[in-house]
Coordinates of C-alpha atoms in Angstrom, one line a residue:
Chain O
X1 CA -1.4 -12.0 29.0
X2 CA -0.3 -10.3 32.3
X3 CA -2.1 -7.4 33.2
X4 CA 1.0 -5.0 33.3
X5 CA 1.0 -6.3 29.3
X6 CA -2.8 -5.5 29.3
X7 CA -2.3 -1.7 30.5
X8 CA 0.4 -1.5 28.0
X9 CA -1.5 -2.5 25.2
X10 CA -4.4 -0.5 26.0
X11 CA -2.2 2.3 26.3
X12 CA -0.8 1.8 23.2
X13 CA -3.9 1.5 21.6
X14 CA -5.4 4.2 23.2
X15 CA -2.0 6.5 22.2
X16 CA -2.3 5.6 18.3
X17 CA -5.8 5.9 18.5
X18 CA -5.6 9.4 19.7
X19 CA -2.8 10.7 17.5
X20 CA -4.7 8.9 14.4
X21 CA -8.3 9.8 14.9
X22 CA -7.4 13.6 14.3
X23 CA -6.4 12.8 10.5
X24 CA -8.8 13.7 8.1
X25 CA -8.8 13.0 4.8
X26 CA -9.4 15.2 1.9
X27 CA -13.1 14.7 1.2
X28 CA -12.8 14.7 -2.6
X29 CA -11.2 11.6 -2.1
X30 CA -13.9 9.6 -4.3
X31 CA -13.6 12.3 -6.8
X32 CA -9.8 11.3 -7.3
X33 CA -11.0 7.9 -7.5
X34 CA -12.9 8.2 -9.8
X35 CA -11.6 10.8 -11.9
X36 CA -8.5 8.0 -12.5
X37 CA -10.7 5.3 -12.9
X38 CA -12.4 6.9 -15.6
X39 CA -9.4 7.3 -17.6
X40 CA -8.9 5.1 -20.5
X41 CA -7.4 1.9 -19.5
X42 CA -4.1 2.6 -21.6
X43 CA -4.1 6.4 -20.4
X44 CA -4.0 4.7 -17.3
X45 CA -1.1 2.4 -17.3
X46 CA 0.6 5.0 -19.6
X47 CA 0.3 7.6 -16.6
X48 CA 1.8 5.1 -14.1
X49 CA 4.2 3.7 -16.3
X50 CA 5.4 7.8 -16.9
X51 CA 5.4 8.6 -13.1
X52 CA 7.4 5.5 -12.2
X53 CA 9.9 6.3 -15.0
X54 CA 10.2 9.8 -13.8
X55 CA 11.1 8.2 -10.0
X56 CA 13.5 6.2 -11.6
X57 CA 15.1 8.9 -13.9
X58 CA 15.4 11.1 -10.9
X59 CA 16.9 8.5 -8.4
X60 CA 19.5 8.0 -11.7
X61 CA 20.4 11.4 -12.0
X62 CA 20.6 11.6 -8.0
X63 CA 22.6 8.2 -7.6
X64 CA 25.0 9.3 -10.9
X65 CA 25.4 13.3 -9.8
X66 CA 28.8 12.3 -9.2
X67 CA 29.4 10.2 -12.3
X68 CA 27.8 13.0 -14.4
X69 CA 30.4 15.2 -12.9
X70 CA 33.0 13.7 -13.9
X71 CA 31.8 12.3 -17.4
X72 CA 31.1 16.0 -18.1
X73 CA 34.5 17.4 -17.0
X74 CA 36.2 14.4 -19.1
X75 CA 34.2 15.1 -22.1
X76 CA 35.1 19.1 -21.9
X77 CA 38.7 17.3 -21.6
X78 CA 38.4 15.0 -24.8
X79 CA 36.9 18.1 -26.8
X80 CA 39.7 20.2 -25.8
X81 CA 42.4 17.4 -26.6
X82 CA 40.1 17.1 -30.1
X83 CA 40.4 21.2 -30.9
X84 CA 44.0 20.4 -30.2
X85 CA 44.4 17.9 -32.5
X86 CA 41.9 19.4 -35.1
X87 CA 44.0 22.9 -35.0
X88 CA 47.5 21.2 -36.0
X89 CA 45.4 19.6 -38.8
X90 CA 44.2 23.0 -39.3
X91 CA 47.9 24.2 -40.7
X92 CA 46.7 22.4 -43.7
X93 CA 43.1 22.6 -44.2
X94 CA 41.8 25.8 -42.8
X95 CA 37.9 24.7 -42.2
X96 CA 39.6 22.2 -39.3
X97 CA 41.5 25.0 -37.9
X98 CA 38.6 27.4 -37.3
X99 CA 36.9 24.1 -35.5
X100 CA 40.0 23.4 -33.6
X101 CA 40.5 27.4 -32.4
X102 CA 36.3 26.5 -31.1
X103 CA 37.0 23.4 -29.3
X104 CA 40.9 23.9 -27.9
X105 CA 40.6 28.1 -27.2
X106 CA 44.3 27.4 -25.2
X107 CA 46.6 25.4 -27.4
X108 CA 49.3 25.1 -25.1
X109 CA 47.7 22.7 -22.9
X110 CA 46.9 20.1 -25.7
X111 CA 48.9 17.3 -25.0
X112 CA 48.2 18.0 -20.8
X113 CA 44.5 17.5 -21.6
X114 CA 44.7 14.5 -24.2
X115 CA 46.3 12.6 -20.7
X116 CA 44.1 13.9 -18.6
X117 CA 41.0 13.2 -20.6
X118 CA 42.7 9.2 -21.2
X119 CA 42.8 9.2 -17.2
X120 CA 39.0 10.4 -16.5
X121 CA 38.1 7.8 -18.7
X122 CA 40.4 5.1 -16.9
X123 CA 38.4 6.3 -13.9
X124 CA 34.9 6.5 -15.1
X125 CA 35.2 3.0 -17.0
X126 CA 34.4 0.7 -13.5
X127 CA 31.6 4.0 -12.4
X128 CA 29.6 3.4 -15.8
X129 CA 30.4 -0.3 -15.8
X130 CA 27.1 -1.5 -14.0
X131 CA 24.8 1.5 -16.1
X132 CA 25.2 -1.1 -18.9
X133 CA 23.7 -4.4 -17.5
X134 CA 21.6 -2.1 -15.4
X135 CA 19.9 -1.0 -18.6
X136 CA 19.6 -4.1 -19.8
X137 CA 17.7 -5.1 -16.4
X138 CA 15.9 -2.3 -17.0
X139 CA 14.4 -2.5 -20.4
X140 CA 14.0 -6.9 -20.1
X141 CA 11.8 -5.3 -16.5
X142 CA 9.5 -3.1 -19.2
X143 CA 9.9 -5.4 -21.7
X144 CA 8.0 -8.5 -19.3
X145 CA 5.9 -5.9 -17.6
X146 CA 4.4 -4.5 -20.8
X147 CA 4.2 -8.2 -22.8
X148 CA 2.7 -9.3 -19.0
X149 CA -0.1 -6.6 -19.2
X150 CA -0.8 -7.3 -23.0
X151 CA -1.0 -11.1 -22.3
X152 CA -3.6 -10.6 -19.6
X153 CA -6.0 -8.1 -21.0
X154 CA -6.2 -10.5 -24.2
X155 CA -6.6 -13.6 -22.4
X156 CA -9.7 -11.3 -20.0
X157 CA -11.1 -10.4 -23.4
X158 CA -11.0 -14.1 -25.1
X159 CA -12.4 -15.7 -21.7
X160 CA -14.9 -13.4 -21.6
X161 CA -15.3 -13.6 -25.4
X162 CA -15.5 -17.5 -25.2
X163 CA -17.2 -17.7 -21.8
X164 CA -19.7 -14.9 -21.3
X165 CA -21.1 -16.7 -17.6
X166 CA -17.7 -17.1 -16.6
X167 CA -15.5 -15.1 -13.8
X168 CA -12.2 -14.9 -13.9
X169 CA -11.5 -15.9 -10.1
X170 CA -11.0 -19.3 -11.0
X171 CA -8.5 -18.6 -14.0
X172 CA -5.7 -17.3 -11.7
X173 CA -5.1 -13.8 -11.2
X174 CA -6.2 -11.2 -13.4
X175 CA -4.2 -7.9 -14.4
X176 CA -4.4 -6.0 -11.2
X177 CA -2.7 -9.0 -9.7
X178 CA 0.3 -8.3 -11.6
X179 CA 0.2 -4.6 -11.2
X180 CA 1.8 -1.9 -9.5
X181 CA 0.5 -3.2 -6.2
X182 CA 3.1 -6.4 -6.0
X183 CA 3.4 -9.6 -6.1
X184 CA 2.2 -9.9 -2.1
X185 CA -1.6 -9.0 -3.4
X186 CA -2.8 -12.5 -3.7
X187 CA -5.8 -12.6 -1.5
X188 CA -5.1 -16.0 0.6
X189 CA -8.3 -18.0 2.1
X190 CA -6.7 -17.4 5.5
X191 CA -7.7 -13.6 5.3
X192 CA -11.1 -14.4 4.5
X193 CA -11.5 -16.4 7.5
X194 CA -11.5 -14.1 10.2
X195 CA -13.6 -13.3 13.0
X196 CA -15.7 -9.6 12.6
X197 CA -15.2 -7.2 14.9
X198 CA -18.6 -7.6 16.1
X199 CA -17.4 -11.5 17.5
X200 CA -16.6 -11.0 21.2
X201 CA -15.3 -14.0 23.5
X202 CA -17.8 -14.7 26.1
X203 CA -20.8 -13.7 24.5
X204 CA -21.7 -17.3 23.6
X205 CA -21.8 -16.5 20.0
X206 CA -21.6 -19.3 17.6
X207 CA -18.2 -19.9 16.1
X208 CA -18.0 -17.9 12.2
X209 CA -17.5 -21.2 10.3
X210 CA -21.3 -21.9 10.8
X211 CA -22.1 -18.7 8.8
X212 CA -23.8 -18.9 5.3
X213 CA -21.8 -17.2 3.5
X214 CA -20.6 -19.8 1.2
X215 CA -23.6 -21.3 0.2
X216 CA -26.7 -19.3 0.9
X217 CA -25.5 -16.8 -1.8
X218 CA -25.4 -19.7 -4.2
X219 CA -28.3 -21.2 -3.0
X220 CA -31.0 -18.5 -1.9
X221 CA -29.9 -15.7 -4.1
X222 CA -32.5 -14.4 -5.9
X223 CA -30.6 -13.9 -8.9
X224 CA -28.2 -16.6 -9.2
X225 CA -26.0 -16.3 -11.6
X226 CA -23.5 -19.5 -12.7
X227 CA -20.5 -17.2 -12.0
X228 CA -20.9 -17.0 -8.2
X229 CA -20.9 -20.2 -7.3
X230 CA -17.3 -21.4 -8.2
X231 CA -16.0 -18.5 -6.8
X232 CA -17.7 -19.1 -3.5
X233 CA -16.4 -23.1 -3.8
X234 CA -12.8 -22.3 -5.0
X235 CA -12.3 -20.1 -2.2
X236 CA -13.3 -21.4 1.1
X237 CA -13.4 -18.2 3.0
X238 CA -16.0 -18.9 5.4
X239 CA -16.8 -15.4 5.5
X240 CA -18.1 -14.8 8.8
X241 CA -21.2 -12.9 8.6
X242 CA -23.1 -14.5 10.9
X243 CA -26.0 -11.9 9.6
X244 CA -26.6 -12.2 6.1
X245 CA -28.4 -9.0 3.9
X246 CA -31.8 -9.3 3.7
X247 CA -32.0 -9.2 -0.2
X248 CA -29.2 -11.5 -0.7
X249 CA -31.1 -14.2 1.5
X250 CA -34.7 -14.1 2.0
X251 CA -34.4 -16.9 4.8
X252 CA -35.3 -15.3 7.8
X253 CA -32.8 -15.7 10.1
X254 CA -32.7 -14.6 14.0
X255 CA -29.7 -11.8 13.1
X256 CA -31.3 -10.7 10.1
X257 CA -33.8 -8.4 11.9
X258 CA -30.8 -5.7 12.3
X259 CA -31.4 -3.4 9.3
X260 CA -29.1 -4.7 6.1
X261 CA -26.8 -1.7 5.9
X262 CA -26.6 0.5 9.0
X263 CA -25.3 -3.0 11.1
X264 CA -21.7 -1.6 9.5
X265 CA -22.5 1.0 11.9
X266 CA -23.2 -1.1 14.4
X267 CA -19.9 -3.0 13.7
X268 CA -18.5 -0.1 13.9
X269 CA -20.5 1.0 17.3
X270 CA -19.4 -2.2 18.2
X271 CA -15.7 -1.9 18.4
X272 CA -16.2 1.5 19.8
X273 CA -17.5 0.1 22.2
X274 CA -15.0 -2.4 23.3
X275 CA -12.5 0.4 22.5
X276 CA -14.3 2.8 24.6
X277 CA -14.6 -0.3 27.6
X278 CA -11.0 -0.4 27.3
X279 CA -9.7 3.7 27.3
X280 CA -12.0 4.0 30.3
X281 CA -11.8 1.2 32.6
X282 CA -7.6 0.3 32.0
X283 CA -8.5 -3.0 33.0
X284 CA -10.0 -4.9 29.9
X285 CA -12.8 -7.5 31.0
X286 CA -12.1 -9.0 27.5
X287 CA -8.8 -10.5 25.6
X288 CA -7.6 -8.4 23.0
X289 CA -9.1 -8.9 19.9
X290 CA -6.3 -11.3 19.2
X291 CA -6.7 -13.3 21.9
X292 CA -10.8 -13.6 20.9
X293 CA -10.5 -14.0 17.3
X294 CA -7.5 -16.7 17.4
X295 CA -9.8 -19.9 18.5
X296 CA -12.7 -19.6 15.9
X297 CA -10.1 -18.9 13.4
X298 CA -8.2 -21.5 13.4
X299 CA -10.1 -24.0 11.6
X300 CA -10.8 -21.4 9.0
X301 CA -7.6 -20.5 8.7
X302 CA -6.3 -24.0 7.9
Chain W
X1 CA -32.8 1.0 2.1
X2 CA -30.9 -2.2 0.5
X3 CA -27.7 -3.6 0.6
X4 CA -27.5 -3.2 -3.3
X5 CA -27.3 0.5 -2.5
X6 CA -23.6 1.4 -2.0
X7 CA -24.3 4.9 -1.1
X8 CA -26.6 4.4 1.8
X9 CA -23.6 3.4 3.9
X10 CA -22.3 6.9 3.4
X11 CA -25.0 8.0 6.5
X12 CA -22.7 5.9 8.7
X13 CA -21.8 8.2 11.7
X14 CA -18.3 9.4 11.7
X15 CA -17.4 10.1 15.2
X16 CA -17.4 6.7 16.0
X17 CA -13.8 4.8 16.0
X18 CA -13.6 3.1 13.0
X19 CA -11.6 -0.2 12.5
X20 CA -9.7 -2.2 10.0
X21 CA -11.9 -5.3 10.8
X22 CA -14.6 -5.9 8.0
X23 CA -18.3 -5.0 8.8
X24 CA -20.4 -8.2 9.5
X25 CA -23.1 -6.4 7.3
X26 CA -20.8 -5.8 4.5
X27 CA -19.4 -9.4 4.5
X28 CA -20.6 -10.2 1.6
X29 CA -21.5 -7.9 -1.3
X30 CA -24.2 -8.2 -3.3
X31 CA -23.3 -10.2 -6.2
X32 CA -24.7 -7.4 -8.9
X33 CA -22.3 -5.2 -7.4
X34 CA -19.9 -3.9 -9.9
X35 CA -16.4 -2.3 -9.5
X36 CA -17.3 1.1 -9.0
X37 CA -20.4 0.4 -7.0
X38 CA -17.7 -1.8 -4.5
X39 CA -15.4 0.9 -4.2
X40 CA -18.2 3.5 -3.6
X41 CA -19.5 1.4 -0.5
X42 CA -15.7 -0.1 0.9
X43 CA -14.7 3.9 0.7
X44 CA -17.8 4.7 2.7
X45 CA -16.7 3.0 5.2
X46 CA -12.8 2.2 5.2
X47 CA -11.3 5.1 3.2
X48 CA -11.1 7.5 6.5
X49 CA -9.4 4.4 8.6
X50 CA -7.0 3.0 5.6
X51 CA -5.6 6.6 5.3
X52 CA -4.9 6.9 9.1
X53 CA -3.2 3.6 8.8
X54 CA -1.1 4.7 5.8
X55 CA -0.5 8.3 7.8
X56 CA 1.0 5.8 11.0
X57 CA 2.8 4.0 8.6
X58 CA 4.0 7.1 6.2
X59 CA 3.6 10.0 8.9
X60 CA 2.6 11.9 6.0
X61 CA -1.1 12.5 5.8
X62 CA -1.0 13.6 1.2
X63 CA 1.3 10.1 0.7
X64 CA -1.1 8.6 2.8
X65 CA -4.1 9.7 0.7
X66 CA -2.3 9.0 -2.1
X67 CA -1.4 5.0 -1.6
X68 CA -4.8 4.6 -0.6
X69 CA -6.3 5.9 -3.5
X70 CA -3.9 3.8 -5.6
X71 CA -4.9 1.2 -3.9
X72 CA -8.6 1.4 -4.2
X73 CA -8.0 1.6 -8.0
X74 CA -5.6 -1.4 -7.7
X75 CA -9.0 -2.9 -6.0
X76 CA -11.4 -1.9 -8.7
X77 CA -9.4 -4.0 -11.2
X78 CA -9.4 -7.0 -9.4
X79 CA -12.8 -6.9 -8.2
X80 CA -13.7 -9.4 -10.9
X81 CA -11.7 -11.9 -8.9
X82 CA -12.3 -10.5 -5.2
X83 CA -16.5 -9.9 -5.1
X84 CA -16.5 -10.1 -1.4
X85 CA -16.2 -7.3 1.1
X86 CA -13.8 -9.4 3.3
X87 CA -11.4 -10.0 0.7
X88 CA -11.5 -6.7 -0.9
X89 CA -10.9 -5.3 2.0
X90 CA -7.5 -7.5 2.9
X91 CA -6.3 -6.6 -0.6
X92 CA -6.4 -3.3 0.4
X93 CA -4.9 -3.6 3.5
X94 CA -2.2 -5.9 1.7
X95 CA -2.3 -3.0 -1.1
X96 CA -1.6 -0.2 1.6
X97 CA 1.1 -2.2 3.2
X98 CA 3.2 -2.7 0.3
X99 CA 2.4 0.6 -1.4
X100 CA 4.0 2.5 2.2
X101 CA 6.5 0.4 2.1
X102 CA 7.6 1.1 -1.7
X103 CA 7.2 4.9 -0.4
X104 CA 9.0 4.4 2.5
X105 CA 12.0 2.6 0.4
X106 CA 11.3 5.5 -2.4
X107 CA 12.0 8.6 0.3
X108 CA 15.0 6.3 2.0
X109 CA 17.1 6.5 -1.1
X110 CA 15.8 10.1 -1.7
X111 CA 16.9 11.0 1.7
X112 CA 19.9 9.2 1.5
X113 CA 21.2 11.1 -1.9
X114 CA 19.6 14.6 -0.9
X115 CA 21.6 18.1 -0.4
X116 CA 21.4 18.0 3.2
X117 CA 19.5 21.0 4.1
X118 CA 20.9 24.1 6.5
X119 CA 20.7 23.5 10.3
X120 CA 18.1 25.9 11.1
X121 CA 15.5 24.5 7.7
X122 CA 12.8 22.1 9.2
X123 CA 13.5 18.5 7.3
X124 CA 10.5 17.2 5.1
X125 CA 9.9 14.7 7.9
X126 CA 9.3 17.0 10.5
X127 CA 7.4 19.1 8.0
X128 CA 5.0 15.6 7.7
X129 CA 5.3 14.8 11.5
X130 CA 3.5 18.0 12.5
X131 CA 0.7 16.5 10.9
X132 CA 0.4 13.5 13.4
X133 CA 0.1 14.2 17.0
X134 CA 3.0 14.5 18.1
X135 CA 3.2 12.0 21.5
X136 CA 6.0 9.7 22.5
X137 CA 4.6 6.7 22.0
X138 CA 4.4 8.1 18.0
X139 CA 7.8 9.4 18.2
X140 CA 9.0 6.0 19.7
X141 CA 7.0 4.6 16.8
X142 CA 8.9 6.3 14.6
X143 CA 12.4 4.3 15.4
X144 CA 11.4 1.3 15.6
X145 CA 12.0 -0.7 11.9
X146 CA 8.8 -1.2 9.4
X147 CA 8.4 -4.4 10.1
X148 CA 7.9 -3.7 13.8
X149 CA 6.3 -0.9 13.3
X150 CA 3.7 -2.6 10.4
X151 CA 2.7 -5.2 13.0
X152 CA 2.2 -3.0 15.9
X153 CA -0.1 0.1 14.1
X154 CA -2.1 -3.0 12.5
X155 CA -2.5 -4.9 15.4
X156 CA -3.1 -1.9 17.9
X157 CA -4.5 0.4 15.3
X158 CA -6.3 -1.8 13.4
X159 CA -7.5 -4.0 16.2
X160 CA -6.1 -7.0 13.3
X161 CA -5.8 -10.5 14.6
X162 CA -2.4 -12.1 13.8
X163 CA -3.9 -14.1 10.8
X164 CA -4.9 -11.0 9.1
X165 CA -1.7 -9.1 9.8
X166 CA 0.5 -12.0 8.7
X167 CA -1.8 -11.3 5.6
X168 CA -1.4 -8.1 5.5
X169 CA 2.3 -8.4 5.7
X170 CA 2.7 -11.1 3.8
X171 CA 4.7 -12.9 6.5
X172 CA 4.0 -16.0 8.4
X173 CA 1.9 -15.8 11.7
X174 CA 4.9 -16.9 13.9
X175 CA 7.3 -13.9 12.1
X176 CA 4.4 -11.5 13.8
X177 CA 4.4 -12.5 16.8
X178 CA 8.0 -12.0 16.8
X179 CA 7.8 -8.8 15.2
X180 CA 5.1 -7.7 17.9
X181 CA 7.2 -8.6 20.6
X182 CA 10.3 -7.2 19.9
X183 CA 8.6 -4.2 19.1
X184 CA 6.7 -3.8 22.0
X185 CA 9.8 -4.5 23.7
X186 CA 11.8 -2.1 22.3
X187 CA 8.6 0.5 22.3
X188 CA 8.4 -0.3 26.3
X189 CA 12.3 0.6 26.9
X190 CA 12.1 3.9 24.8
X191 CA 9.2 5.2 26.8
X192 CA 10.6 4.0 30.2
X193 CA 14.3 6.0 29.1
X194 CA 11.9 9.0 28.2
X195 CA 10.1 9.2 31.6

């Protein structure tokens, strides 16, 4: 990377940093969390299933304004071509006259409207033509989605019916995988092998696929249970955490003197750190966290 | 303290400049952790930086809350599967990626089919601009296409390595690095037309 490309990237960092860092968030965030969580499952999906309906009824009625328009002003054509033809059946039966003098109040225009409601039909026939199989699209779409949702909660509840010690990470995806979040949620092994913020190039720190992660949860946990280990050896995510917690692994190990929880913090400190280095010397000392991250992943990437 | 506690996280500073990256500490949850114990600790301590990333990627700060909150209950359901800090956490950034772009398509088509509004009314998107800072590198943000603009706010915003946002994306790594570069190309002439 060039230096001109270095100032621009740390420009650009530092720009969307700055216009970022002033967002803050609601704090009853959690609350709303939880508050939705807490809702019964069905409640749940019923509630998403309603708001997504009601954004597709109202991008309908936006996309077919036009359509309505004119189905309505053909339809007040049909009925006056129908009080037309209902009042000259009225000159023998008097009940269709009154309902004739309601739908055609002008009579003279009968026959004018009867062609003029057979022409707004000619035009709204190829308007309306796709709302049929776009129903149809629609209701097989809620049709698979609600089957899909059915199909996974039973076959959650038989495998943990028929397999209490048993996770469900190695039985494919679970509901959420197939929910409103998309079919690009799959978590892939790639993701999980990345390099923490807290791995700088240069400092001569060991490469992240020497970490523990994998098996010193399986192997030193003080509460193993059966389910964590084929989740650990189905996905090889190498986790890099160089520095497991301390109750997790009760091996000492040389980065485990850090406190368990606050080293997020000092993750965190970390890449302020490096972020601060960068807004205040322009001239980064140290590739971009791209750059740094790129050679230890690789193998755990592959 | 113990990493079993979710909550003790919450004493985490908050001037600092927080990251998408995972904490090191956090790697790898405790394996009693449950759902809601998981998303007590991940909000703790990527709620505040998922929702700036949504508002770059939304420029609306109550859509941005929103998606991420949808997301973190998208999370809690698949926690089953996920148990592990680094991969919850690239679900949610995968989450907020796809749920901004489903909003974006969502206010394209409302846009598109809306009464346009008299000259001298402020449009909804100016309305949620004057939430971010308004600079010219965020207003040259603003035209470049999602793609470009995905890839550069999680690469310069979320200090992401190209594995992660190819993730993220759901794109390949080499798709990335093209949509970086024409971004930042295209980002580099707006800015040198504006000065």
């Amino acid at each position: 990377m060039t230096p001109v490309n270095r100032d621009f990237d740390d420009m650009l960092r530092r720009a969307l940093h700055a216009a970022a860092d002033r967002i803050e968030p609601a704090d009853d965030g959690l609350e709303r969390i939880r508050r939705r969580l807490n809702e019964p499952w069905l409640g749940r999906q019923v509630s998403l299933m309603l708001t997504e309906c009601a954004d597709l009824g109202q991008l309908i009625v936006i996309r077919l304004e036009p359509a309505f328009t004119r189905l309505w002003s053909a339809l007040a054509a049909l009925g006056k071509s129908a009080g037309a033809s209902f009042s000259r059946l009225g000159s023998r039966v008097p009940a269709l006259a009154a309902l004739g003098a309601l739908l055609a109040p002008s009579r003279r225009h009968g026959a004018a409207h009867r062609g003029q409601s057979q022409r707004g039909w000619a035009r709204l026939r190829p308007t309306l033509a796709w709302l049929r199989p776009a129903l149809a699209v629609a209701s097989a779409v809620l049709i698979v989605v609600a089957g899909f949702y059915g199909l996974a909660q039973l076959r959650e509840t038989l495998v943990l019916t028929l397999f209490p010690g048993s996770t469900t990470a190695s039985t494919g995806p679970g509901p959420a995988s197939s929910g409103p979040s998309g079919p690009g949620h799959s978590v892939t092994p790639s993701a999980g092998g990345v390099a923490p913020a807290s791995t700088r190039p240069g400092s001569g720190s060991p490469s992240p696929k020497a970490s523990c992660s994998g098996t010193s949860k399986t192997t030193h946990s003080p509460t193993p249970s059966p389910s964590s280990s084929p989740s650990d050896s189905t996905s090889p995510s190498a986790s890099p955490s160089p520095q497991p917690t301390g109750n997790l692994n009760p091996t000492p190990t040389p980065s485990s003197a850090s406190s368990p929880l606050p080293a997020s913090s000092s993750a965190v400190l970390g890449s302020a750190d490096r972020f601060a280095g960068r807004a205040a010397g322009g001239h980064c000392t140290q590739p971009g966290p791209l750059a740094s991250a790129s050679p230890s992943r690789r193998p755990a990437a592959s | 303290m113990s990493a079993g506690e979710p909550d003790a996280v919450s004493a985490r500073p908050i001037h600092v400049t927080e990251t998408l990256v995972a904490d090191a500490a956090l790697g790898t949850v405790p394996a009693e952790w449950d759902a809601e114990q998981a998303v007590t600790a991940i909000y703790s301590t990527h709620y505040r930086s998922l929702v700036r990333l949504a508002t770059l990627l939304l420029r609306d700060v109550a859509s941005a809350e929103e998606v991420v909150q949808d997301s973190f209950i998208a999370m809690h359901s698949a926690w089953r599967r996920l148990r592990d800090n680094e991969k919850a956490l690239s679900y949610l950034r995968q989450s907020v990626v796809n749920r901004s772009r489903s909003v974006l398509r969502h206010r394209v088509v409302v846009d598109r089919n809306a009464p346009k509004p008299a000259p001298d009314m402020p449009s909804a998107e100016q309305g949620a601009l004057s939430q971010l800072e308004r600079s010219a590198v965020v207003d040259a943000l603003r035209t470049l296409p999602a793609r470009q603009r995905e890839a550069l706010v999680l690469r310069y915003y979320g200090d992401l390595s190209e594995a992660q946002i190819a993730s993220a994306m759901g794109i390949s790594r080499g798709a990335v690095k093209s949509h970086t570069a024409r971004a930042i190309a295209s980002l580099r002439a707006a800015l040198e037309m504006e000065t």
